[in-house]
Short mmCIF file of C-alpha atoms in Angstrom, two decimals:
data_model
loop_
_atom_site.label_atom_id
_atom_site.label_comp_id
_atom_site.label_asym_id
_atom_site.label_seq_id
_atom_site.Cartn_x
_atom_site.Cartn_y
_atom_site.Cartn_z
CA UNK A 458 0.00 0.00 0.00
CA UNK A 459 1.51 3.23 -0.84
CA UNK A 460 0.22 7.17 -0.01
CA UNK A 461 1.48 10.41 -0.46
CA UNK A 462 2.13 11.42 3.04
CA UNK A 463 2.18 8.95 6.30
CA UNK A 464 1.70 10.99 9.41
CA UNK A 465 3.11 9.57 12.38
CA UNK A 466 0.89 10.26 15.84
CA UNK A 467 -2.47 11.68 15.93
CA UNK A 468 -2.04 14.37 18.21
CA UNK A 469 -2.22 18.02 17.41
CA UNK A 470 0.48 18.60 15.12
CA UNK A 471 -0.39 15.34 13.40
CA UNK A 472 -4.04 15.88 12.52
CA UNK A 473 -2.72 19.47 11.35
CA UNK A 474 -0.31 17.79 9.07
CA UNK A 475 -2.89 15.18 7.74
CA UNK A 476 -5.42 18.30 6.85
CA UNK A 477 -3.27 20.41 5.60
CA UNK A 478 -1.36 17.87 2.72
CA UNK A 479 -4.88 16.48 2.10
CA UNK A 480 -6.43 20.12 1.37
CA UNK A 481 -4.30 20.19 -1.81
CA UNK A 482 -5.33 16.00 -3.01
CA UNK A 483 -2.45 14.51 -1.67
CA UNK A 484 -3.29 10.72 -0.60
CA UNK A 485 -2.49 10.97 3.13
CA UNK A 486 -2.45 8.61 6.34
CA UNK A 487 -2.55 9.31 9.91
CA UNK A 488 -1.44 6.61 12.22
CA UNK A 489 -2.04 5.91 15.61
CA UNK A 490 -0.79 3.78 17.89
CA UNK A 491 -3.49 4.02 20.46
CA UNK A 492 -7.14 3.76 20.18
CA UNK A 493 -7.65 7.07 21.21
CA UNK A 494 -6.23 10.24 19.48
CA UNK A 495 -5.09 13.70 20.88
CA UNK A 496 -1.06 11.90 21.35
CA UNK A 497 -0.27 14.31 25.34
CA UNK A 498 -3.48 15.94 24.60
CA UNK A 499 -6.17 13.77 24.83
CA UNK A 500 -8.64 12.45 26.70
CA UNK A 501 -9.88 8.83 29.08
CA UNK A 502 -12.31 7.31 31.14
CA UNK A 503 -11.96 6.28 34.49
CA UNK A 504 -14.89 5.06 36.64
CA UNK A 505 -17.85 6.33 34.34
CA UNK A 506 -16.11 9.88 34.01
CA UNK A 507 -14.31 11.28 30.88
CA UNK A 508 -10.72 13.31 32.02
CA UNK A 509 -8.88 15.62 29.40
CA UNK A 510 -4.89 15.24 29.45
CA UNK A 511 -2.40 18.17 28.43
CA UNK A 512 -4.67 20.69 27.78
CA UNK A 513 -5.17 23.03 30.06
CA UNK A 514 -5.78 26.08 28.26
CA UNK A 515 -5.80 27.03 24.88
CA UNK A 516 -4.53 30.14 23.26
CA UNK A 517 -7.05 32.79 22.53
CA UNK A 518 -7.46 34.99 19.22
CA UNK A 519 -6.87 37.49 20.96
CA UNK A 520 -8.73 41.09 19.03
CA UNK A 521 -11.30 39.31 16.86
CA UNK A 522 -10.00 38.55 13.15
CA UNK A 523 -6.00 39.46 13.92
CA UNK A 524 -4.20 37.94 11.48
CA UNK A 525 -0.87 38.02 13.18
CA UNK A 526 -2.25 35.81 16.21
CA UNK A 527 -0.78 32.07 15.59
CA UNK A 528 -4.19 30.57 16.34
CA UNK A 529 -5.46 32.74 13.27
CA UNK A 530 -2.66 31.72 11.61
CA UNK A 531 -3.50 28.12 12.34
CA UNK A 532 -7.50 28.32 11.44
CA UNK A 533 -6.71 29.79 8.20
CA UNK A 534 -4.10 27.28 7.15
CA UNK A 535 -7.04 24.76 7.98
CA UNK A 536 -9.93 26.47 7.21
CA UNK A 537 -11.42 26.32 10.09
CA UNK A 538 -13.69 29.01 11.23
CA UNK A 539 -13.12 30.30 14.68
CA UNK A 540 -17.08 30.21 15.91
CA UNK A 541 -16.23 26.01 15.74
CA UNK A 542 -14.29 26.04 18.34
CA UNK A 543 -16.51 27.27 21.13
CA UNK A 544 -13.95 29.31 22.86
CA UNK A 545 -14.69 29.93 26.72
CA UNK A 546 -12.46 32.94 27.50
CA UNK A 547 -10.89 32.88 30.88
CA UNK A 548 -11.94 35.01 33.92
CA UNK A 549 -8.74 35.80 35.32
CA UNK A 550 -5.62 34.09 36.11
CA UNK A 551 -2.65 34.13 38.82
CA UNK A 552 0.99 34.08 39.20
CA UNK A 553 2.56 32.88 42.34
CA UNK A 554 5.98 33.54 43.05
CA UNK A 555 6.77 33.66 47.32
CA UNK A 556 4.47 36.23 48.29
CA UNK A 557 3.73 37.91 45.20
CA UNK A 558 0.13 37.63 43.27
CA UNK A 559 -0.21 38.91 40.26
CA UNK A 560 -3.00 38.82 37.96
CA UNK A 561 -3.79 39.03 34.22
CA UNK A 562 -6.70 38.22 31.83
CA UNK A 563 -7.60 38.30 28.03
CA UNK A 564 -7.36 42.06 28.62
CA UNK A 565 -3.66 42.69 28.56
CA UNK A 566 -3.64 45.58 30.62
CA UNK A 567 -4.88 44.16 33.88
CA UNK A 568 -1.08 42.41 33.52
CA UNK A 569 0.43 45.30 32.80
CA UNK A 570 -0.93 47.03 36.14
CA UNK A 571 -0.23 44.08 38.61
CA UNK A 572 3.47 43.76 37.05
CA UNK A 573 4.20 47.61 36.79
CA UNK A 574 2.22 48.11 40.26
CA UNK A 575 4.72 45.61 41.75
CA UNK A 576 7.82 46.69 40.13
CA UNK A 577 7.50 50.24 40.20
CA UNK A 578 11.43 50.74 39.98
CA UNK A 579 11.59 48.69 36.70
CA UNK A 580 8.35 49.66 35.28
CA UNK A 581 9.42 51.26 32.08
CA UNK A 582 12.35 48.57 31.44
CA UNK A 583 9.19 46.02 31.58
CA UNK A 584 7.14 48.00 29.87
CA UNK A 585 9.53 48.32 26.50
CA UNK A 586 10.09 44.45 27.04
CA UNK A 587 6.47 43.94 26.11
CA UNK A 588 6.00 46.28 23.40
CA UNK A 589 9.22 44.54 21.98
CA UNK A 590 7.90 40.88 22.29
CA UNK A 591 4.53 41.62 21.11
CA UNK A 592 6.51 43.65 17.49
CA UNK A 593 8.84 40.66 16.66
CA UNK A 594 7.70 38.29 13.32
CA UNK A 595 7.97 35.07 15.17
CA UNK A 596 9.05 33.52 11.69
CA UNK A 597 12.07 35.94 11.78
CA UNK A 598 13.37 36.11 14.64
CA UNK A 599 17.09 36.06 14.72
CA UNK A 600 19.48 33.61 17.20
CA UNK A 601 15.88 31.31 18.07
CA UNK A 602 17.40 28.69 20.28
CA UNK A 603 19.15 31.84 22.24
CA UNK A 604 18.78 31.94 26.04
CA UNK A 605 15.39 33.96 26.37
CA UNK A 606 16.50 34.10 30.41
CA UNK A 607 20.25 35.96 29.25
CA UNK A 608 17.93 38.38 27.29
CA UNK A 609 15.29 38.95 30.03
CA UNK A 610 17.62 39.78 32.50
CA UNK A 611 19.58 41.79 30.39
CA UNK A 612 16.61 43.75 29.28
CA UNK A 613 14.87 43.96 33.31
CA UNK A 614 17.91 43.81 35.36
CA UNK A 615 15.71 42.64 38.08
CA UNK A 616 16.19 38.92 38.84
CA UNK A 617 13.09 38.48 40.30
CA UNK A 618 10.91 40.71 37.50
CA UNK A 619 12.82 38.04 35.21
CA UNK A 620 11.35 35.11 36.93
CA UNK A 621 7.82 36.88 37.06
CA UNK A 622 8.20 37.34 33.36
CA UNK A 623 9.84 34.27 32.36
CA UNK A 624 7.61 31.77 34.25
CA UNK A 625 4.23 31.25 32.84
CA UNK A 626 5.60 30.61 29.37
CA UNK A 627 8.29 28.08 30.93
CA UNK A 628 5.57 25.88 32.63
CA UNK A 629 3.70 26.46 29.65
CA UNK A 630 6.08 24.52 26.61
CA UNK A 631 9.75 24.89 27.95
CA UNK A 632 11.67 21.71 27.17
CA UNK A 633 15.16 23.31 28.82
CA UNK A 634 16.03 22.92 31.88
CA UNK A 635 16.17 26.69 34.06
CA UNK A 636 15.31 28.49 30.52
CA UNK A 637 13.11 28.54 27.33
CA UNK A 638 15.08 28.91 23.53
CA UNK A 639 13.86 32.75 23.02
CA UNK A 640 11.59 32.00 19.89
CA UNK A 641 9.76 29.76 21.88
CA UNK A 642 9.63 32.59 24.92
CA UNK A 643 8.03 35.29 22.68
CA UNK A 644 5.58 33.23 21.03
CA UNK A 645 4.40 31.81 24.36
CA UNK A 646 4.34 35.26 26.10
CA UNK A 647 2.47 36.75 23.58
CA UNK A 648 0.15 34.12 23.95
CA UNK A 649 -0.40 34.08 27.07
CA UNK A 650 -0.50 38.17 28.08
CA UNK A 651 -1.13 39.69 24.77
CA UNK A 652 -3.39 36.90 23.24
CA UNK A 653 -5.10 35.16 26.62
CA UNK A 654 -5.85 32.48 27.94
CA UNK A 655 -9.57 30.06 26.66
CA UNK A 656 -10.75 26.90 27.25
CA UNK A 657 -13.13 25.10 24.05
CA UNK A 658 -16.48 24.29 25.19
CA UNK A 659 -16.64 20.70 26.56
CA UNK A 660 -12.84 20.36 26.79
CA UNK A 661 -10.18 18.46 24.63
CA UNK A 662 -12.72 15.90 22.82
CA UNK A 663 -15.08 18.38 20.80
CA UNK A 664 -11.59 20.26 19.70
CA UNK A 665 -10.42 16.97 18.48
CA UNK A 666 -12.97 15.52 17.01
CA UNK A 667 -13.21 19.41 15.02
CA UNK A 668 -10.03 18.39 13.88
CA UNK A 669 -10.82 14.45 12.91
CA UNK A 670 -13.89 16.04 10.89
CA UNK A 671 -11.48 18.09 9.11
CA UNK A 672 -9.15 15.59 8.16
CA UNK A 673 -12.22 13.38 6.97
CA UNK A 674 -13.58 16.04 4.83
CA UNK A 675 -10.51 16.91 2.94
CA UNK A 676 -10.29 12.86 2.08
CA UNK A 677 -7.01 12.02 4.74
CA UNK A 678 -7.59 8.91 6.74
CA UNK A 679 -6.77 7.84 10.45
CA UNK A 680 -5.42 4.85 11.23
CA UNK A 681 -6.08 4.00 15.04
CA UNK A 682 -3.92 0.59 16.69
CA UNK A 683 -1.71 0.96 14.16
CA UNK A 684 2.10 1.81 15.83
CA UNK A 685 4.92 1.82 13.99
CA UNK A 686 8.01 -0.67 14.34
CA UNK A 687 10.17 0.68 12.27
CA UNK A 688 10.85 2.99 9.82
CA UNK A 689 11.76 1.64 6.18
CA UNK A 690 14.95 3.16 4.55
CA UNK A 691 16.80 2.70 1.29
CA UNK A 692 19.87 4.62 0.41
CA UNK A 693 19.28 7.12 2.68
CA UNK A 694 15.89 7.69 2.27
CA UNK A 695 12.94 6.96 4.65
CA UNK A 696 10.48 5.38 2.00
CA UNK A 697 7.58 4.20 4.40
CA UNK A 698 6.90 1.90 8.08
CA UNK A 699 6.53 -1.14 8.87
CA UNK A 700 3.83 -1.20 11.48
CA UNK A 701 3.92 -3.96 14.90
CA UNK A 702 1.32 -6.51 12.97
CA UNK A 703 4.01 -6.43 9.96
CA UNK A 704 2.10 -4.79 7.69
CA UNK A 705 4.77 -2.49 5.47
CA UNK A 706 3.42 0.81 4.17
CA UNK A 707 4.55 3.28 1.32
CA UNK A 708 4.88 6.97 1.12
CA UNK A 709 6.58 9.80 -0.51
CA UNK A 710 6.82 11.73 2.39
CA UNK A 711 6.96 10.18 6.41
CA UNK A 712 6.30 13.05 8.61
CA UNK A 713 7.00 12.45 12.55
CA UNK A 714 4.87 13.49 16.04
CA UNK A 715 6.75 10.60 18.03
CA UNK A 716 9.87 13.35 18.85
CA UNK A 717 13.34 13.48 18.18
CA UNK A 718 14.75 11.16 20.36
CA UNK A 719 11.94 8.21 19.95
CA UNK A 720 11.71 8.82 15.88
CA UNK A 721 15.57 7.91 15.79
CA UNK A 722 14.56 4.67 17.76
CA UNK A 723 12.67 3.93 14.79
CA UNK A 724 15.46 3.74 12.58
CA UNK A 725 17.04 0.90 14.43
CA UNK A 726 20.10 1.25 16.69
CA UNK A 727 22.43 0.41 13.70
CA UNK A 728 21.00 4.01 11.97
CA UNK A 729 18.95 5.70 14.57
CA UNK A 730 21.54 5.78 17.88
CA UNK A 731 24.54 7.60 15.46
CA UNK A 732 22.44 10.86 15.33
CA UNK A 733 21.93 11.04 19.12
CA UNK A 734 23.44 12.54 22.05
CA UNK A 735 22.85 12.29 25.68
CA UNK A 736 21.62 16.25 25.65
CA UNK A 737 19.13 15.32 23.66
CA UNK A 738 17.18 13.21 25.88
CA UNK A 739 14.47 15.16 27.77
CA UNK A 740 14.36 15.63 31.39
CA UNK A 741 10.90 17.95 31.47
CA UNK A 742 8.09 15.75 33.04
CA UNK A 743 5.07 16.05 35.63
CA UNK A 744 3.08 14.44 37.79
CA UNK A 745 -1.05 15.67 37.93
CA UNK A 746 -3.59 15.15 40.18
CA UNK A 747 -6.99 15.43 39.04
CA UNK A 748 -9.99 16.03 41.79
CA UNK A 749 -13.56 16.05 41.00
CA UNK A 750 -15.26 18.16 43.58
CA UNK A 751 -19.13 18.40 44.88
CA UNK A 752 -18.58 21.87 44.55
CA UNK A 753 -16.60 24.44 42.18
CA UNK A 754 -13.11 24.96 44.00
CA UNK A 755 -14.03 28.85 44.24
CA UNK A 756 -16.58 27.76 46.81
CA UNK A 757 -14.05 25.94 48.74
CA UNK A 758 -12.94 27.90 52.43
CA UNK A 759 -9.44 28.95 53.12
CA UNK A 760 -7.47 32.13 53.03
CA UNK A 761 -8.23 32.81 49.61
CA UNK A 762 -10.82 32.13 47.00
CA UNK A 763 -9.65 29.92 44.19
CA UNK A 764 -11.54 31.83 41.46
CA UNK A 765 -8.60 31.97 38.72
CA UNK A 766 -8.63 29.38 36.13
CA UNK A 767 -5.09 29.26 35.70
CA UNK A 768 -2.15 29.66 38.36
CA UNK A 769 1.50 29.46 37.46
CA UNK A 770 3.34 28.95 40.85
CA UNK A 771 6.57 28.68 42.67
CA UNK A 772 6.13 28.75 46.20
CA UNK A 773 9.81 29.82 47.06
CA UNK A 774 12.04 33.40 46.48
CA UNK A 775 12.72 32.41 43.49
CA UNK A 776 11.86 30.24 39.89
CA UNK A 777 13.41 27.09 39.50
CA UNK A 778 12.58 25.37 36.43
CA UNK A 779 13.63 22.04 36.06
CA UNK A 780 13.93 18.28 37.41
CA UNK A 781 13.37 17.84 40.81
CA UNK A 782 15.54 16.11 42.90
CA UNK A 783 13.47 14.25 44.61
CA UNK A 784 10.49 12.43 42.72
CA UNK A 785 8.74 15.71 42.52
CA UNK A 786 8.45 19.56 43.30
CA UNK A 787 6.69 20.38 46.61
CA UNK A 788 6.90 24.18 45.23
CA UNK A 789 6.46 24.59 41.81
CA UNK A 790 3.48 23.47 39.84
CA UNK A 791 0.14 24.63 38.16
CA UNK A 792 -3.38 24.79 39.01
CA UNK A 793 -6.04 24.24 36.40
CA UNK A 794 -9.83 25.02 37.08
CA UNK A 795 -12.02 24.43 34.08
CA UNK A 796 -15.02 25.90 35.91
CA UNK A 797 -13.08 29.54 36.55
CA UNK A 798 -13.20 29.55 32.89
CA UNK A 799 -16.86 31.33 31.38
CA UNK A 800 -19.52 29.23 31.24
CA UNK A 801 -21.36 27.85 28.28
CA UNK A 802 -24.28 29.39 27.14
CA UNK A 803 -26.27 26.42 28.10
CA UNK A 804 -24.81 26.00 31.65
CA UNK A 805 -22.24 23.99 33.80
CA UNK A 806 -21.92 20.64 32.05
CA UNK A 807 -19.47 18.61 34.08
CA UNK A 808 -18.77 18.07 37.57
CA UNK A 809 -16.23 20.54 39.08
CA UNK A 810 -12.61 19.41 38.91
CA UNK A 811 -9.25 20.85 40.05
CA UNK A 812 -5.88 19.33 38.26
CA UNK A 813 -2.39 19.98 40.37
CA UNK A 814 0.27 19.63 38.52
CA UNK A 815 4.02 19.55 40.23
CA UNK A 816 7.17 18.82 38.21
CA UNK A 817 8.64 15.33 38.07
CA UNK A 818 11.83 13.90 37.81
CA UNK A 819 11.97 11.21 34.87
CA UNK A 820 14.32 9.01 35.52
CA UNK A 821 13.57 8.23 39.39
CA UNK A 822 9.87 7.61 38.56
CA UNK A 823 10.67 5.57 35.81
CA UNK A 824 13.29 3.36 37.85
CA UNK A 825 10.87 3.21 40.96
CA UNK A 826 10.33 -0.45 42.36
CA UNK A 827 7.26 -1.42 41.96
CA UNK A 828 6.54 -2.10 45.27
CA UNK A 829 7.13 1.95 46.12
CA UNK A 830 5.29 2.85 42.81
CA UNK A 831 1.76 3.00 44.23
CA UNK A 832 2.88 4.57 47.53
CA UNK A 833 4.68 7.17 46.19
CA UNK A 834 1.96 8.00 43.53
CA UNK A 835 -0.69 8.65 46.42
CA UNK A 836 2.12 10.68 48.88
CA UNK A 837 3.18 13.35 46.09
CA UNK A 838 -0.83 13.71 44.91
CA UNK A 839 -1.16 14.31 48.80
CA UNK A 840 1.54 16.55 48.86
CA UNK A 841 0.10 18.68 45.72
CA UNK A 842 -3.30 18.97 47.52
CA UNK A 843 -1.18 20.21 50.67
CA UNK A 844 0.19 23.02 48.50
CA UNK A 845 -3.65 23.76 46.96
CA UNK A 846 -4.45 23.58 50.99
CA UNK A 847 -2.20 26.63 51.98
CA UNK A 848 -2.51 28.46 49.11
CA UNK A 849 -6.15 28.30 48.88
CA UNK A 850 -8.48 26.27 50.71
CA UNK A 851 -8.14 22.25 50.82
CA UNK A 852 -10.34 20.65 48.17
CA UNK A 853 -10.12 17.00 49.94
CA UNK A 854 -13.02 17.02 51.85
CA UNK A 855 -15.01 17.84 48.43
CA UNK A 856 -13.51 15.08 46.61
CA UNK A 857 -16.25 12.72 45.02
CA UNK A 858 -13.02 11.10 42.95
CA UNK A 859 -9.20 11.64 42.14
CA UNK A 860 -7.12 10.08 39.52
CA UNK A 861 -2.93 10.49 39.22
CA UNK A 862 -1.01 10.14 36.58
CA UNK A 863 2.63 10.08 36.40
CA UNK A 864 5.67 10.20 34.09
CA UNK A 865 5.11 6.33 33.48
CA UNK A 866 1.54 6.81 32.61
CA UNK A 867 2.63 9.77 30.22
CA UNK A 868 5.16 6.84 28.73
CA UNK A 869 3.04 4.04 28.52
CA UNK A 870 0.01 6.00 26.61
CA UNK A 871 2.02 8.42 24.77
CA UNK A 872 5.89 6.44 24.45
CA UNK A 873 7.44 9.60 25.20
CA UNK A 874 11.00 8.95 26.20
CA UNK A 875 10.62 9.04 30.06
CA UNK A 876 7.39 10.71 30.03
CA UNK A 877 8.67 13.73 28.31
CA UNK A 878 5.61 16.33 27.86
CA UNK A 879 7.81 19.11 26.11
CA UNK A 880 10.06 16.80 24.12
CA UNK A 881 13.61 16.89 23.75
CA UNK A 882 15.83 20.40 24.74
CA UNK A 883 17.07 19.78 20.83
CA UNK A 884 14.76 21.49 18.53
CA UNK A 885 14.93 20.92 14.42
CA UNK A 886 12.96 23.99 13.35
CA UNK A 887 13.24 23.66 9.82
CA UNK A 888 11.44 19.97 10.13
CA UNK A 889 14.33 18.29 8.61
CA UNK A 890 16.23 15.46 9.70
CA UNK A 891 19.43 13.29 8.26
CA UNK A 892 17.31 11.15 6.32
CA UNK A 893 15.54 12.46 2.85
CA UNK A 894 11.72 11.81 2.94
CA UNK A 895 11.43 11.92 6.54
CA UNK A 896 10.34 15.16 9.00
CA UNK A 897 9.86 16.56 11.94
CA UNK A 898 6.62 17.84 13.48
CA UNK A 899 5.44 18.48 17.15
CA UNK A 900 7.44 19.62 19.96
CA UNK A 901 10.86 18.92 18.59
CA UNK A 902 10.32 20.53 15.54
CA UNK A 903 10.30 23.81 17.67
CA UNK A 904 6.67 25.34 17.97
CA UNK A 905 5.53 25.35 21.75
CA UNK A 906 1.66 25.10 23.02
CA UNK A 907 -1.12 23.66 21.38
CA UNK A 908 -1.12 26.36 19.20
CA UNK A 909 1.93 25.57 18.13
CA UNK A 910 1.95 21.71 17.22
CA UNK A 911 -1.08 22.72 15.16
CA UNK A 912 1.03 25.11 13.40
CA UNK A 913 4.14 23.11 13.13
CA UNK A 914 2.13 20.12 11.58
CA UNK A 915 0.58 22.46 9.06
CA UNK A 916 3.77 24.71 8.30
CA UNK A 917 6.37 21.35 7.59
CA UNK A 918 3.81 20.51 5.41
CA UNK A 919 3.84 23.78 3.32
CA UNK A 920 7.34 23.89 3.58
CA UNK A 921 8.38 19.88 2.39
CA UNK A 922 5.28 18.29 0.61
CA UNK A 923 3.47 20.85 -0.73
CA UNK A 924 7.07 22.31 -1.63
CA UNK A 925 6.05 26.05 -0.77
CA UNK A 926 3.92 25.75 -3.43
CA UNK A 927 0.94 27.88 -1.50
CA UNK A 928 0.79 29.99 1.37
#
């Protein structure tokens, strides 16, 4: 069997891909190694009750019909109108770092205020930092993979003000370890406090299946159970996969969600293992805690009301971004509360949850015993509600159901190399790799967010099957 383009991994950046080479009649494939799709953002059921995974907030338009905003950028390269996705803006969100709260919304002053408010000394030095990062073409930017913390500081000179600035778009797609590659910082702060934040109606799923619908109408097919075994190469040249049943499959054109690291697996040691290095690996992971609640968390008593639907946090004096060394972090994480985002027009649809999510170290969850695994799952999803406790108000006594998931889940569903969630710290932007016929899309090709594996898929398409042949 032979098609134009095989797509490897269903997730955003995937389905992107598959629409976008199918829009212009090429014969394309999408294949899945799960039955489910989304790849880290997705979606299961546990106990009767359907949980999203990954996605905890989506990128809004920002002013209605921008056409510099990446997810405008993304609709139009798929044709998908923006009224489909059902966007439920967010209320407000909150940054926690020590003692400091600051706030921002969709409305990019409110973040403005807090930060200048709080940094009175530095306020103009901020001030020109955000005018700066909201005027540079993300597709030109000069020196991407630069240190976007060397430049912050530089541009601040406030270490603190640095990790105020730096920190929401770090926990949001940063695959370094204390930093974020500086095309990847000013596409994610723009996002984030020029663009806002916005949840789609009903979570993950309907956004998905928007995207499924897409790839069915432009003629692209999905292939679910079907992982790949190996990639098939002659002369240098990827020319299709053999899946795990055996089956062997043909294509011009192989393009890659799986990563960096695991699509050079693929190749086989003997081809694969010459084109890696031990920086390459990733070292970015979490572990979540999702609680569904009798009640929305806002309700819940304690020294302040959890009403934001996002919080970035780091509950010491300053940011530290990166593997813990024990298991997890017991002071940096993120809060996500679906219900602080607006409601649909049609009302509350779901029970309330709250997900807590503290940074994980790979390799020691990964090498756990299996005797400790279990114990150590439920004393760090304790430990995250301890946080929420303090902070907030403690949701446990509200809890109707919890669910954990750690770095080993995020392996065993996804195969990310030690349940990487940002990929590898190695980025190929240009979607190339060593071998003709075969590219990179995703997180290693260099776009962060949601937003951005959309875009990736969709751009590496434009760029090496459709041969720049449209815009």
């Amino acid at each position: 069997m032979r098609y134009d383009t095989l797509v490897i991994g269903a997730g955003f950046s995937g389905l992107a891909a598959g629409i976008r080479a199918a829009m212009f009649g090429r014969r394309v494939l999408v294949l899945e190694r799960h039955y489910l799709w989304g790849g880290l953002n997705s979606f299961y059921k546990r106990k009767g009750r359907l949980f999203d995974t990954g996605l905890h907030a989506l990128t809004n338009c920002g002013l209605r019909g921008a056409k510099g905003t990446p997810l405008g950028r993304l609709l139009r390269q798929l044709r998908i109108h923006p009224d489909q996705l059902q966007l439920l803006p967010q209320g407000y969100s909150e940054l926690r770092l020590a003692d400091l709260c600051l706030r921002f919304s969709n409305d990019p002053e409110l973040w403005l205020e807090n930060v200048t408010r709080a940094f009175r000394k530095q306020a103009d030095r901020f001030l020109e930092l955000h005018r700066t990062v909201g005027s540079l073409d993300i597709d030109r930017i000069e020196d991407p993979a630069a240190s976007a913390r060397a430049k912050v500081e530089a541009q601040l000179g406030d270490p603190e003000l640095a990790d105020v600035v730096l920190m929401a778009p770090t926990f949001y797609g940063s695959a370094r370890e204390g930093d974020i590659d500086w095309d990847q910082f000013v596409m994610l702060y723009r996002a984030i406090f020029h663009d806002g934040l916005a949840q789609p109606e009903g979570g993950v799923r309907p956004l998905l299946q928007l995207f499924l619908n897409r790839l069915a109408e432009c003629g692209g097919e999905l292939r679910r159970k079907a992982g790949v075994e190996r990639l098939l190469v002659r002369d240098g040249r990827v020319y299709g996969v053999r899946l795990e049943d055996g089956e062997e499959i043909e294509a011009e054109h192989v393009l890659s969600s799986a990563g960096w690291v695991e699509t050079m697996g693929l190749l086989g040691p003997e081809l694969g293992a010459a084109h890696l290095r031990p920086e390459d690996r990733a070292t970015m992971t979490i572990l979540e805690t999702i609680s569904v609640l009798d009640r929305p968390p806002k309700d819940i008593p304690g020294p302040n009301p959890l009403a934001a639907a996002t919080v970035f946090f780091a509950d010491e004096q300053r940011f530290a971004y990166g593997a813990p060394k024990d298991l997890c972090s017991a002071t940096h994480g993120v809060l996500s509360v679906p219900s602080n985002f607006a409601a649909p027009a049609s009302g509350p649809t779901a029970e309330p949850t709250l997900r807590a999510t503290l940074m994980a170290h790979p390799e020691a969850w990964h090498t756990l015993p299996p005797e400790r695994y279990g114990d150590e799952k439920q004393r760090w999803s304790e430990r995250a509600l301890d946080l929420v406790a303090r902070l907030y108000g403690d949701p446990r006594p509200y809890e109707v159901y919890r669910d954990v998931f750690t770095p080993r889940t995020i392996t065993k569903y996804t195969g990310h190399d030690r349940g990487a969630i940002y990929g590898s710290p190695t980025k190929h932007r240009g979607g190339a790799t060593p071998f003709a016929g075969l590219y990179l899309i995703g997180a290693d090709q260099g776009m962060a967010g949601i937003v951005g594996a959309g875009l990736s898929g969709a751009t590496i398409v434009n760029l090496h099957v459709l041969n720049s042949e449209v815009a």
